[in-house]
Short mmCIF file of N, CA and C in Angstrom, two decimals:
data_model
loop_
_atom_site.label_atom_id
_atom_site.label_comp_id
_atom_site.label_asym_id
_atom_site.label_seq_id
_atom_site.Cartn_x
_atom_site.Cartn_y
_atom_site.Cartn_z
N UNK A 332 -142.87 -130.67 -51.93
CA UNK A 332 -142.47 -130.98 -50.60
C UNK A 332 -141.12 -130.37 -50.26
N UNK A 333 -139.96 -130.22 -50.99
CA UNK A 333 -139.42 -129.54 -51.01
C UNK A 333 -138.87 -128.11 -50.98
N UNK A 334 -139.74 -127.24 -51.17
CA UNK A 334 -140.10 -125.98 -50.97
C UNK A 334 -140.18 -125.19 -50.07
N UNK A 335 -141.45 -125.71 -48.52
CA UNK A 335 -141.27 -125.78 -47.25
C UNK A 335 -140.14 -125.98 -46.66
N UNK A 336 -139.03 -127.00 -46.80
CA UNK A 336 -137.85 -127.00 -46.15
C UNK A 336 -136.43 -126.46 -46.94
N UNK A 337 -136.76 -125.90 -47.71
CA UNK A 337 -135.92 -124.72 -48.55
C UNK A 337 -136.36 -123.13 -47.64
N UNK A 338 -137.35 -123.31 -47.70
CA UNK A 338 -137.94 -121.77 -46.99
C UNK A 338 -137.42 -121.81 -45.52
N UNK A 339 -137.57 -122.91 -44.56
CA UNK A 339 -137.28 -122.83 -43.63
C UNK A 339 -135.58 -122.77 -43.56
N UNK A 340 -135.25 -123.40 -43.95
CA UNK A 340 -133.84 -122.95 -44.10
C UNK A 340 -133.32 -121.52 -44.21
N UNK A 341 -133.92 -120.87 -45.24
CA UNK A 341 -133.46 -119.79 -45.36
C UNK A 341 -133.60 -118.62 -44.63
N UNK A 342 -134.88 -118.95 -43.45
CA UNK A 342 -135.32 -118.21 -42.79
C UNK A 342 -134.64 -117.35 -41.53
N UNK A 343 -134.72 -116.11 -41.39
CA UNK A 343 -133.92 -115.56 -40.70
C UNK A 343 -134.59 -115.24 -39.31
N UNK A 344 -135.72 -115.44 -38.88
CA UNK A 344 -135.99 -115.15 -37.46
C UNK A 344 -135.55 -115.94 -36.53
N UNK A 345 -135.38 -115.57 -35.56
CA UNK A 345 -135.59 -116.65 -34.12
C UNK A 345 -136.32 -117.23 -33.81
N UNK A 346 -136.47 -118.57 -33.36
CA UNK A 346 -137.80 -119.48 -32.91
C UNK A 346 -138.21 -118.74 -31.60
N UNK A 347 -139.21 -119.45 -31.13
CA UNK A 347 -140.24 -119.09 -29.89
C UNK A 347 -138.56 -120.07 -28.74
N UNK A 348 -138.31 -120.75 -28.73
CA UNK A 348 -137.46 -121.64 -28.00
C UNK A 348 -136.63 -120.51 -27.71
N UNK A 349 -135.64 -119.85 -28.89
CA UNK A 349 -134.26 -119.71 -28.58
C UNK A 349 -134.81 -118.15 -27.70
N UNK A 350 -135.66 -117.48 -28.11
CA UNK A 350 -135.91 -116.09 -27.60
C UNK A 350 -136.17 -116.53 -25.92
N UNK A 351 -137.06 -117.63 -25.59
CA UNK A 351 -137.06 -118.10 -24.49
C UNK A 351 -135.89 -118.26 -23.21
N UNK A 352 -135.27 -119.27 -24.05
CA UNK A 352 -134.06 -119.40 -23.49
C UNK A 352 -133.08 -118.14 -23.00
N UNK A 353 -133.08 -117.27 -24.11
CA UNK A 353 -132.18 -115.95 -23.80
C UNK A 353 -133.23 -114.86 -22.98
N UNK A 354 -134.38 -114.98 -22.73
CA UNK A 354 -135.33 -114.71 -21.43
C UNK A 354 -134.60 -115.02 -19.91
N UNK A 355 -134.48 -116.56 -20.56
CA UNK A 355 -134.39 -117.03 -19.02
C UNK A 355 -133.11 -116.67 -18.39
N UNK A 356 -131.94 -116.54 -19.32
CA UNK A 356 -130.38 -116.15 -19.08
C UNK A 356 -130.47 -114.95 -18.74
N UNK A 357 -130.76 -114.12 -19.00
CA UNK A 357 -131.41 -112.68 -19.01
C UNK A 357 -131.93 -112.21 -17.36
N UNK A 358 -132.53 -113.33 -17.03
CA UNK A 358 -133.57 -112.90 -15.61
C UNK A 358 -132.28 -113.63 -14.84
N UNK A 359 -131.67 -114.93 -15.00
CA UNK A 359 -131.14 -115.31 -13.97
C UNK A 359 -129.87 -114.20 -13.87
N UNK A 360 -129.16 -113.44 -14.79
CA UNK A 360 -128.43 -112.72 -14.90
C UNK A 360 -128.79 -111.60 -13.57
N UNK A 361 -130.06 -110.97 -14.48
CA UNK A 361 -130.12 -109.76 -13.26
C UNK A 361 -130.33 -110.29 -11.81
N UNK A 362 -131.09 -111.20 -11.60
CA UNK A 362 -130.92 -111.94 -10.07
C UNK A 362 -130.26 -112.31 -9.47
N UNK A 363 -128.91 -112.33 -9.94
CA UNK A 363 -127.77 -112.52 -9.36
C UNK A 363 -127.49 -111.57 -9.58
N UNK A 364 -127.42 -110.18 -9.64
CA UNK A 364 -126.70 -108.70 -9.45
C UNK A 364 -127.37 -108.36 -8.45
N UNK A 365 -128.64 -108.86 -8.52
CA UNK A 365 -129.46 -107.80 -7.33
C UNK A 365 -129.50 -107.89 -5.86
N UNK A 366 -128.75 -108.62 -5.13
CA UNK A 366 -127.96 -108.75 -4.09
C UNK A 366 -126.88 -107.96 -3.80
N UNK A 367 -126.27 -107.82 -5.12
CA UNK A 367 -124.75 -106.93 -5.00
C UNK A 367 -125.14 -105.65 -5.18
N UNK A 368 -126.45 -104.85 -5.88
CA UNK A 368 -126.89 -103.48 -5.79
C UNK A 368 -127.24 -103.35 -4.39
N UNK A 369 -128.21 -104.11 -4.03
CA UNK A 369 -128.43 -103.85 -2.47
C UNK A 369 -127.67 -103.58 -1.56
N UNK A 370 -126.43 -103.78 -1.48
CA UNK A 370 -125.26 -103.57 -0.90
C UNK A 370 -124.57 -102.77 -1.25
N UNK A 371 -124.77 -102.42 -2.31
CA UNK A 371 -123.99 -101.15 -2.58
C UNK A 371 -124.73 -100.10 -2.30
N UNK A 372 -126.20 -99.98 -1.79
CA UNK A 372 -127.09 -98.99 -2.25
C UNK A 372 -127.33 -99.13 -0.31
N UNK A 373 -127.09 -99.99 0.44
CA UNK A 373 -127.32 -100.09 2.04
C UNK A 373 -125.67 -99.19 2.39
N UNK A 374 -124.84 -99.77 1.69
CA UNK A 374 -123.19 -99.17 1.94
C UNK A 374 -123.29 -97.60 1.98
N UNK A 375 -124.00 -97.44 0.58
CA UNK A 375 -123.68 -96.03 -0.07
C UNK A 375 -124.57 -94.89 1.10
N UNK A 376 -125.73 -95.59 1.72
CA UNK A 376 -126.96 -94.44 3.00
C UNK A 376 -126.28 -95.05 4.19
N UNK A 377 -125.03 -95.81 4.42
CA UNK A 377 -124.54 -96.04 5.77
C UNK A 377 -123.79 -94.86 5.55
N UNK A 378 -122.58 -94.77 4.66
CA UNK A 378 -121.46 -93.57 4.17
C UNK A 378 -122.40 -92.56 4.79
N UNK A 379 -123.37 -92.18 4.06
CA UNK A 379 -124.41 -90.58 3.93
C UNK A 379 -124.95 -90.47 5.49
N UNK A 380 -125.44 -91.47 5.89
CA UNK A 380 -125.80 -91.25 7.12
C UNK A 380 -124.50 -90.63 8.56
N UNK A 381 -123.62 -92.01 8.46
CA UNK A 381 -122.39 -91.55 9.21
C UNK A 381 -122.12 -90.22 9.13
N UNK A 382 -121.70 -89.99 7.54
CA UNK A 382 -121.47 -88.22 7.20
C UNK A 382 -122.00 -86.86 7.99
N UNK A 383 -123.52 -87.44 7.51
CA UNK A 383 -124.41 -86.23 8.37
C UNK A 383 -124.10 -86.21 9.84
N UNK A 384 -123.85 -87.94 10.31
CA UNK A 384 -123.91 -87.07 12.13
C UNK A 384 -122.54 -86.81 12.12
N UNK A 385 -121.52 -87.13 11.64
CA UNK A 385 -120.60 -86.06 11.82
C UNK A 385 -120.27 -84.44 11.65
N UNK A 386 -121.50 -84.30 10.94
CA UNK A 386 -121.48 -82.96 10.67
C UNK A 386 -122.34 -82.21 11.65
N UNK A 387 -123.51 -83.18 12.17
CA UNK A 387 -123.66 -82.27 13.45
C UNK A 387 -123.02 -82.71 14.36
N UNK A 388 -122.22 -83.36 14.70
CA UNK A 388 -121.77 -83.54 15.79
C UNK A 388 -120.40 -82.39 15.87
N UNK A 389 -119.85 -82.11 14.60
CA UNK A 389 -118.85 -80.64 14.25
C UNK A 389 -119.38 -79.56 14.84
N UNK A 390 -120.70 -79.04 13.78
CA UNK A 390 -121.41 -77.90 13.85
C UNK A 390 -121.57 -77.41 15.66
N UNK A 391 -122.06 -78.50 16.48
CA UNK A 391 -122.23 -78.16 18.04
C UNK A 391 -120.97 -78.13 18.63
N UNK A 392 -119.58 -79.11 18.21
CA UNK A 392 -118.64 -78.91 19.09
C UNK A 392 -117.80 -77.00 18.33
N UNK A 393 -118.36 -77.12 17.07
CA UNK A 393 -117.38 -75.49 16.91
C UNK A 393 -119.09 -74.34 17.37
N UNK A 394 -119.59 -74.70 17.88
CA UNK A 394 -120.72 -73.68 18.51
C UNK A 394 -120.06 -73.73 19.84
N UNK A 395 -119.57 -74.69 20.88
CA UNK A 395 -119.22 -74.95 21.79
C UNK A 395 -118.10 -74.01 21.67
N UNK A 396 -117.07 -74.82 21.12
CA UNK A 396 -115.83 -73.83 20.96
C UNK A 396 -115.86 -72.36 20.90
N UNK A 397 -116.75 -71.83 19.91
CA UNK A 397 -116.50 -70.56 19.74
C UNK A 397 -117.62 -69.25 20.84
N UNK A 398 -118.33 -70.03 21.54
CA UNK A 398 -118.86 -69.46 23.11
C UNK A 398 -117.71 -69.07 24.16
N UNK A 399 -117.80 -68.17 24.70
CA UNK A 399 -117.50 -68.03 25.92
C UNK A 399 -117.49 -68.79 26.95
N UNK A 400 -116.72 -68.97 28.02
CA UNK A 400 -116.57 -70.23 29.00
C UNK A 400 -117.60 -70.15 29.56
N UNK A 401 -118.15 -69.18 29.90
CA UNK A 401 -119.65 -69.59 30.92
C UNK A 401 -120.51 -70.53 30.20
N UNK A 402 -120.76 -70.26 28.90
CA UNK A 402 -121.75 -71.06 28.57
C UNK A 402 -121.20 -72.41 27.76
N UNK A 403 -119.72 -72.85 28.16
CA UNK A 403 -119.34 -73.65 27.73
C UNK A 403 -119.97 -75.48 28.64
N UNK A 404 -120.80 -75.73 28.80
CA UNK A 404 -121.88 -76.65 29.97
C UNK A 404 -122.46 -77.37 29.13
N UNK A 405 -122.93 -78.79 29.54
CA UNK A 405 -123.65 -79.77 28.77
C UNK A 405 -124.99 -78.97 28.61
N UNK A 406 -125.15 -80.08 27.65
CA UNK A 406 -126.69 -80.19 27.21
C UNK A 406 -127.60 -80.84 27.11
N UNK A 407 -129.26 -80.83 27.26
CA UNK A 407 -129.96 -82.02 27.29
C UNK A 407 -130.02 -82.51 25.89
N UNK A 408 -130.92 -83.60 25.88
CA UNK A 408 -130.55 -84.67 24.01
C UNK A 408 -131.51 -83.59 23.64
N UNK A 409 -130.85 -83.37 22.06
CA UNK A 409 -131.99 -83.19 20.89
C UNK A 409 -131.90 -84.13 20.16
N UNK A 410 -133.68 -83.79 19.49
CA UNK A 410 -133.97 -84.84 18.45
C UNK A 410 -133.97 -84.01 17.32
N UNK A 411 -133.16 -84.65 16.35
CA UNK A 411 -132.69 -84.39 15.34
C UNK A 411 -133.10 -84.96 14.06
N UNK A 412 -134.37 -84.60 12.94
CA UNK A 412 -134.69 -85.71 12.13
C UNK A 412 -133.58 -85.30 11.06
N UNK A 413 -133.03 -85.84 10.02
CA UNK A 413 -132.34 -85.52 8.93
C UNK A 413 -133.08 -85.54 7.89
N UNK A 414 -132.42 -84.52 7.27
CA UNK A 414 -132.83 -84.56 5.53
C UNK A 414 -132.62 -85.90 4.67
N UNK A 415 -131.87 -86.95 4.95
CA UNK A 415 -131.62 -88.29 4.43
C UNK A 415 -132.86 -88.78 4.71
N UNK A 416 -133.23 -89.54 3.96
CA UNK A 416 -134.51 -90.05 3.51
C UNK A 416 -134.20 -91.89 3.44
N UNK A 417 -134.37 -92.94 4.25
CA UNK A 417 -133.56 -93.95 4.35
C UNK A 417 -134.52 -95.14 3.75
N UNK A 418 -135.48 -94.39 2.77
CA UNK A 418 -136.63 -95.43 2.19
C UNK A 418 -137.41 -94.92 1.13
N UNK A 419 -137.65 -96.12 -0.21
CA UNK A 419 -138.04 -95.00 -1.40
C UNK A 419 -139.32 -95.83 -1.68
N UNK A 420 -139.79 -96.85 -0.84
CA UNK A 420 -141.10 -96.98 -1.08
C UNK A 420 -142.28 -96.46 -1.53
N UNK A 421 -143.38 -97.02 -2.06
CA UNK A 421 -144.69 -96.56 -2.04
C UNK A 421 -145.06 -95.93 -1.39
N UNK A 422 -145.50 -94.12 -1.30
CA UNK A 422 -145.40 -93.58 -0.78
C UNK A 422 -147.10 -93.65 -0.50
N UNK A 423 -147.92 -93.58 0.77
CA UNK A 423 -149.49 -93.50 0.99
C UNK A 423 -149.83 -92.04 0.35
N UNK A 424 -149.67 -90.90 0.90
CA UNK A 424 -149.80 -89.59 0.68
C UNK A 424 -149.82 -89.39 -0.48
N UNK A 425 -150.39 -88.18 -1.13
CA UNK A 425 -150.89 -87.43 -2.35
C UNK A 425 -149.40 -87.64 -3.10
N UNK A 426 -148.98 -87.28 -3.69
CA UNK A 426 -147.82 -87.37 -5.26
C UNK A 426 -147.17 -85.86 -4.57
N UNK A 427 -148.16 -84.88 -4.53
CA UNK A 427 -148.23 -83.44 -4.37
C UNK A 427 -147.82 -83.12 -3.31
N UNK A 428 -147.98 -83.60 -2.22
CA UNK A 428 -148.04 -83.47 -1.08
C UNK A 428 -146.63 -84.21 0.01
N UNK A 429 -145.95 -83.13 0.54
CA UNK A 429 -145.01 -83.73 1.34
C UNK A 429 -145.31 -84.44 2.34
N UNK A 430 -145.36 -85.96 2.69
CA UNK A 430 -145.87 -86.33 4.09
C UNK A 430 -145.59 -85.80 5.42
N UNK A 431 -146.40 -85.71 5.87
CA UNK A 431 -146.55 -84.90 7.41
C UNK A 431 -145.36 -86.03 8.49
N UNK A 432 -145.74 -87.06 8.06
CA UNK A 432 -144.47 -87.90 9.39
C UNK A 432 -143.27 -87.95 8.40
N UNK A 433 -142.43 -88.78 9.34
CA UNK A 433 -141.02 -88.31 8.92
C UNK A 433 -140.82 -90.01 8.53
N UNK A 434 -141.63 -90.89 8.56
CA UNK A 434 -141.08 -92.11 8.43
C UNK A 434 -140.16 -92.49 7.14
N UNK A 435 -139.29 -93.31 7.42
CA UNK A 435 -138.27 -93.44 6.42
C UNK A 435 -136.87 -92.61 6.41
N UNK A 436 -136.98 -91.91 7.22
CA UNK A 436 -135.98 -90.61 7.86
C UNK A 436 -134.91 -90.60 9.24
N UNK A 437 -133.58 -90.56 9.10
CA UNK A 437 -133.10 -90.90 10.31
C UNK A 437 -133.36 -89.85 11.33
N UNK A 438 -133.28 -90.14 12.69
CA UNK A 438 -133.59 -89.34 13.74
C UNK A 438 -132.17 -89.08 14.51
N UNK A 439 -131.51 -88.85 14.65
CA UNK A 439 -130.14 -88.30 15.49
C UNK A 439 -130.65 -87.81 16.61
N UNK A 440 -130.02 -88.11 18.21
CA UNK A 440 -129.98 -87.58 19.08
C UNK A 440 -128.61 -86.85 19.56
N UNK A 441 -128.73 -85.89 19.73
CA UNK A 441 -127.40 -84.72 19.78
C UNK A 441 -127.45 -84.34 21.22
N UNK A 442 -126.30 -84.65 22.00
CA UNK A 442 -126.37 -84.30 23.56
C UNK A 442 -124.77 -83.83 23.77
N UNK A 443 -124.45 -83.26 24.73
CA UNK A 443 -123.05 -82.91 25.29
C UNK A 443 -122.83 -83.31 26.58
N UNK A 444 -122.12 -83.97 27.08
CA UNK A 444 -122.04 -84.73 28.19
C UNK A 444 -120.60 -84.14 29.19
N UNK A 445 -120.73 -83.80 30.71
CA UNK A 445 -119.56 -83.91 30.80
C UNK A 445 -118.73 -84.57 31.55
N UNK A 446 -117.25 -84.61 30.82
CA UNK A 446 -116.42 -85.94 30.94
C UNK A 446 -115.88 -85.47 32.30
N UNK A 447 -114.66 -84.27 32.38
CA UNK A 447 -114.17 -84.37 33.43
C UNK A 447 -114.10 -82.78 33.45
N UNK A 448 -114.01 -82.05 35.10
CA UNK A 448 -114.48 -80.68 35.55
C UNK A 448 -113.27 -80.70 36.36
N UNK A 449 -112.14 -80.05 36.53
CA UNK A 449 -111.07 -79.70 37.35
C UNK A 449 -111.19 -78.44 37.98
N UNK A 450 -110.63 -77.35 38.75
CA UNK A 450 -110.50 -76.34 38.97
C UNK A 450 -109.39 -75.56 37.81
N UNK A 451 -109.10 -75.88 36.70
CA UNK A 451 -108.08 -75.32 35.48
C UNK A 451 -108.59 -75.88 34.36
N UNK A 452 -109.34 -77.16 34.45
CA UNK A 452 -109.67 -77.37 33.04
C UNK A 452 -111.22 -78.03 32.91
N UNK A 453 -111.75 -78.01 32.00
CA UNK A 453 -112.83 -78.31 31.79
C UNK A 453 -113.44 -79.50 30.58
N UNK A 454 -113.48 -80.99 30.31
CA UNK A 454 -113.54 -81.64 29.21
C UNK A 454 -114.95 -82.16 28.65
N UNK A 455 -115.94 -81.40 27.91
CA UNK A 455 -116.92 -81.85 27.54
C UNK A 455 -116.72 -83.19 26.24
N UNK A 456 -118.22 -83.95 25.86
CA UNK A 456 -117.96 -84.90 24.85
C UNK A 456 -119.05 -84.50 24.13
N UNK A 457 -119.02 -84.75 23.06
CA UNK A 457 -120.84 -84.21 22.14
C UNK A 457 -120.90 -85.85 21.71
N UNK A 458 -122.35 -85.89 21.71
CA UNK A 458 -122.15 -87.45 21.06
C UNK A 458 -123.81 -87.22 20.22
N UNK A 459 -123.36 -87.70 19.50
CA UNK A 459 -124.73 -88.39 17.93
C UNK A 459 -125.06 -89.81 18.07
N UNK A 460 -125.94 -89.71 18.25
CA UNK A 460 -126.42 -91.29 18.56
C UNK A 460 -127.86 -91.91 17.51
N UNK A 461 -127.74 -92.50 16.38
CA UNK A 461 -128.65 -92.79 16.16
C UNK A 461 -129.09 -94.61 15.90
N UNK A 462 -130.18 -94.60 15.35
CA UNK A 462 -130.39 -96.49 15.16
C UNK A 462 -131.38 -96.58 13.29
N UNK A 463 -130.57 -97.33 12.72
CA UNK A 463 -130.95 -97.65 11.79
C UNK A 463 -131.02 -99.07 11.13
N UNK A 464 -131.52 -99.71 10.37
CA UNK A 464 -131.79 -101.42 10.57
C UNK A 464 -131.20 -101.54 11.55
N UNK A 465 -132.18 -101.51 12.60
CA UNK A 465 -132.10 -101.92 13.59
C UNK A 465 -130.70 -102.05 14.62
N UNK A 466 -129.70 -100.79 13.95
CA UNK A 466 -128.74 -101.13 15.16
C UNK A 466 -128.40 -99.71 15.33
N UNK A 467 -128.23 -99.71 16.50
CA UNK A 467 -127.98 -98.14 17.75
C UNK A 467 -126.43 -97.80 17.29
N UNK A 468 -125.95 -96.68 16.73
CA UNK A 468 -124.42 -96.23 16.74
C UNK A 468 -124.44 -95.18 17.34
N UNK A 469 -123.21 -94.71 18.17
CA UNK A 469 -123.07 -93.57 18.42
C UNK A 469 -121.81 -93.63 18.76
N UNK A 470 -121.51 -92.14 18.07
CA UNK A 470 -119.93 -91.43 17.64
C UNK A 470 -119.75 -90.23 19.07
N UNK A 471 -118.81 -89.88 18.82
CA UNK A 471 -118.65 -88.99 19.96
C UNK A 471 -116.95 -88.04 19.71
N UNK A 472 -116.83 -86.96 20.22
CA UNK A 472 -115.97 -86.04 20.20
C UNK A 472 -115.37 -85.31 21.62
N UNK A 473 -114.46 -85.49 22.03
CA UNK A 473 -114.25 -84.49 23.18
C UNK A 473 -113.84 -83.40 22.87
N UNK A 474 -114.07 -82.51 23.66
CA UNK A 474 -113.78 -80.66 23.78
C UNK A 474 -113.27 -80.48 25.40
N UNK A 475 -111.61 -80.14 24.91
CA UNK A 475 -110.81 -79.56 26.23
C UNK A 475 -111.34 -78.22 26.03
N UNK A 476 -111.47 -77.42 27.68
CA UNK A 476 -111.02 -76.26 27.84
C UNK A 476 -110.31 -75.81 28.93
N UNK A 477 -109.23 -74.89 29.14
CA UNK A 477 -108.78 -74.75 30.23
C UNK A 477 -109.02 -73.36 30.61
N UNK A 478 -109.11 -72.90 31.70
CA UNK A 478 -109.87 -71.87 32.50
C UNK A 478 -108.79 -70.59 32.20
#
């Protein structure tokens, strides 16, 4: 009778209990991070997004700039899809195959508006306007010129 509780003693594995337990510490651990990735990972495609429309919203005001005054005049909106990709879901489409819609993709609208027209000077605005969870931003730039 003694033998059995000599062996168990000496025994070096982990029970079914304790591996359990350090399961459960384990899951509640990562479940409480995974709120704080999400936020870092919504933060990190707000940064990327902002970025890009500033960069078209550059690219058109130094196209603007570097025209001649005649064709220095607003413009109607473009639609603008971006290369940012704002969703990594299950994709329906082939593995192989690039999907044909753009869903998951921001859309930028790029327009030039103008502010104020003098007989000496001329002040256009370019503005980027897009909407992502669900909320509408738009940035904007003015461009003096004088005649």
């Amino acid at each position: 009778m003694l033998t059995p509780v000599r062996r168990r003693a000496n025994q070096k594995a982990f029970s079914l209990v304790e591996v359990l337990v350090t399961m459960v510490l384990i899951t509640l651990m990562c479940a409480s991070v995974f709120p704080g990735l999400q936020l870092i990972t919504t933060s990190a495609m707000n940064t990327a997004i902002r970025g890009e429309a500033h960069r078209l919203m550059q690219d058109e005001a130094e196209r603007l700039i570097s025209v001649g005054y005649a064709s220095f005049t607003t413009s109607d909106e473009q639609t603008i899809t971006s290369s940012i990709k704002t969703t990594f879901g299950p994709d329906k489409s082939s593995q192989f195959q690039y999907p044909s819609n753009q869903a998951g993709r921001v859309t930028f609208k790029r327009r030039v508006v103008a502010v104020a027209d003098t007989s000496t000077t001329r002040t256009l605005r370019v503005e980027v306007e897009w909407t992502w969870r669900g909320k509408k931003t738009v940035i904007s730039m003015p461009i003096f010129r004088s005649v």
